[in-house]
C-alpha positions as YAML, in Angstrom:
chain: A
units: angstrom
residues:
- id: 1
  name: MET
  ca: [0.10, -0.13, 0.02]
- id: 2
  name: LYS
  ca: [1.17, 3.67, -1.44]
- id: 3
  name: ILE
  ca: [0.05, 6.72, 1.32]
- id: 4
  name: ARG
  ca: [0.97, 10.29, -0.12]
- id: 5
  name: PRO
  ca: [0.54, 13.00, 2.77]
- id: 6
  name: LEU
  ca: [-1.31, 16.15, 1.93]
- id: 7
  name: HIS
  ca: [0.37, 19.36, 2.26]
- id: 8
  name: ASP
  ca: [2.79, 20.43, 4.34]
- id: 9
  name: ARG
  ca: [2.91, 16.93, 5.66]
- id: 10
  name: VAL
  ca: [5.65, 14.31, 6.53]
- id: 11
  name: VAL
  ca: [5.83, 10.45, 7.05]
- id: 12
  name: VAL
  ca: [8.63, 9.41, 8.98]
- id: 13
  name: ARG
  ca: [9.89, 5.88, 10.16]
- id: 14
  name: ARG
  ca: [10.93, 6.38, 13.50]
- id: 15
  name: LYS
  ca: [14.74, 4.88, 13.60]
- id: 16
  name: GLU
  ca: [15.21, 1.15, 16.01]
- id: 17
  name: GLU
  ca: [14.96, 1.65, 20.12]
- id: 18
  name: GLU
  ca: [17.58, 1.56, 21.73]
- id: 19
  name: ALA
  ca: [18.02, -1.87, 23.38]
- id: 20
  name: THR
  ca: [20.76, -0.56, 26.02]
- id: 21
  name: THR
  ca: [22.46, 2.87, 27.71]
- id: 22
  name: ALA
  ca: [24.98, 4.09, 26.62]
- id: 23
  name: SER
  ca: [26.91, 1.81, 29.86]
- id: 24
  name: GLY
  ca: [25.50, -0.91, 28.55]
- id: 25
  name: ILE
  ca: [22.33, -1.69, 30.83]
- id: 26
  name: VAL
  ca: [20.29, -3.93, 28.81]
- id: 27
  name: LEU
  ca: [16.15, -2.09, 28.61]
- id: 28
  name: PRO
  ca: [13.24, -3.99, 28.68]
- id: 29
  name: GLY
  ca: [10.26, -3.62, 25.95]
- id: 30
  name: SER
  ca: [8.33, -0.73, 28.64]
- id: 31
  name: ALA
  ca: [11.56, 0.83, 29.42]
- id: 32
  name: LYS
  ca: [12.53, 1.64, 26.10]
- id: 33
  name: GLU
  ca: [12.09, 5.58, 25.08]
- id: 34
  name: LYS
  ca: [10.87, 5.95, 21.33]
- id: 35
  name: PRO
  ca: [13.38, 7.07, 19.70]
- id: 36
  name: ASN
  ca: [13.64, 10.89, 17.82]
- id: 37
  name: GLN
  ca: [14.92, 10.39, 14.84]
- id: 38
  name: GLY
  ca: [13.41, 8.75, 12.37]
- id: 39
  name: GLU
  ca: [13.65, 8.43, 8.31]
- id: 40
  name: VAL
  ca: [11.01, 10.39, 5.77]
- id: 41
  name: ILE
  ca: [9.18, 7.78, 4.05]
- id: 42
  name: ALA
  ca: [6.75, 10.01, 1.76]
- id: 43
  name: ILE
  ca: [6.09, 13.91, 1.80]
- id: 44
  name: GLY
  ca: [3.29, 16.48, 0.63]
- id: 45
  name: SER
  ca: [3.10, 18.66, -2.58]
- id: 46
  name: GLY
  ca: [3.93, 21.38, 0.10]
- id: 47
  name: ARG
  ca: [2.31, 24.27, 2.32]
- id: 48
  name: VAL
  ca: [-0.49, 26.86, 1.05]
- id: 49
  name: LEU
  ca: [0.30, 29.93, 1.42]
- id: 50
  name: ASP
  ca: [-1.83, 32.81, 2.16]
- id: 51
  name: SER
  ca: [-1.25, 34.00, -1.61]
- id: 52
  name: GLY
  ca: [-2.31, 30.49, -2.69]
- id: 53
  name: ASP
  ca: [1.23, 29.99, -3.52]
- id: 54
  name: VAL
  ca: [2.56, 26.90, -2.73]
- id: 55
  name: ARG
  ca: [5.63, 26.27, -0.77]
- id: 56
  name: PRO
  ca: [7.42, 23.12, -1.35]
- id: 57
  name: LEU
  ca: [8.78, 21.55, 1.26]
- id: 58
  name: ASP
  ca: [12.63, 21.92, 3.06]
- id: 59
  name: VAL
  ca: [12.65, 18.00, 3.36]
- id: 60
  name: LYS
  ca: [12.66, 15.61, 0.83]
- id: 61
  name: VAL
  ca: [12.55, 11.32, 0.62]
- id: 62
  name: GLY
  ca: [14.78, 9.84, 2.05]
- id: 63
  name: ASP
  ca: [16.16, 12.40, 4.80]
- id: 64
  name: VAL
  ca: [17.45, 11.61, 7.93]
- id: 65
  name: VAL
  ca: [15.41, 14.06, 10.48]
- id: 66
  name: VAL
  ca: [15.21, 14.83, 14.04]
- id: 67
  name: PHE
  ca: [11.91, 15.77, 15.62]
- id: 68
  name: GLY
  ca: [9.52, 17.04, 18.77]
- id: 69
  name: LYS
  ca: [9.95, 14.39, 21.29]
- id: 70
  name: TYR
  ca: [6.15, 14.59, 21.78]
- id: 71
  name: ALA
  ca: [5.64, 14.92, 18.02]
- id: 72
  name: GLY
  ca: [4.18, 12.70, 16.22]
- id: 73
  name: SER
  ca: [1.33, 11.84, 18.33]
- id: 74
  name: ASP
  ca: [-0.64, 10.22, 15.11]
- id: 75
  name: THR
  ca: [0.90, 6.95, 13.74]
- id: 76
  name: ILE
  ca: [-0.25, 4.21, 11.45]
- id: 77
  name: GLU
  ca: [0.68, 0.94, 10.23]
- id: 78
  name: VAL
  ca: [1.35, 0.37, 6.74]
- id: 79
  name: ASP
  ca: [2.66, -2.90, 5.63]
- id: 80
  name: GLY
  ca: [2.69, -3.73, 9.26]
- id: 81
  name: GLU
  ca: [5.20, -1.18, 10.14]
- id: 82
  name: GLU
  ca: [4.26, 1.73, 12.18]
- id: 83
  name: LEU
  ca: [5.03, 4.90, 10.88]
- id: 84
  name: VAL
  ca: [4.61, 8.49, 12.17]
- id: 85
  name: ILE
  ca: [3.02, 11.14, 10.34]
- id: 86
  name: LEU
  ca: [4.48, 14.66, 11.27]
- id: 87
  name: SER
  ca: [3.72, 18.81, 10.42]
- id: 88
  name: GLU
  ca: [6.82, 19.68, 8.28]
- id: 89
  name: SER
  ca: [6.86, 22.49, 11.48]
- id: 90
  name: ASP
  ca: [7.79, 19.43, 14.02]
- id: 91
  name: ILE
  ca: [10.68, 18.67, 12.55]
- id: 92
  name: LYS
  ca: [13.60, 20.38, 14.14]
- id: 93
  name: ALA
  ca: [16.52, 19.19, 11.92]
- id: 94
  name: ILE
  ca: [17.89, 17.41, 8.78]
- id: 95
  name: VAL
  ca: [20.84, 15.02, 9.76]
- id: 96
  name: GLU
  ca: [23.91, 14.81, 7.19]
...
């Protein structure tokens, strides 16, 4: 199944959750935090401005992005994979 977000929305695949801490402690599944990084899977056409013009998004498919800890409350499951739908304004940075 393909998914195409609308306007300034972005679909992101979260990175894998960390299984151990920096000091080597293994975390059980319930103690893991959801990662705030992911890969952009699909993007919308852009933000519609008040003038009616469409401003293209700054991110592109394949970019690794950082988003807010509590951003991405809109999660969906596509082909057994959990994806997050974000607004472009929820994205804080692109990892290069």
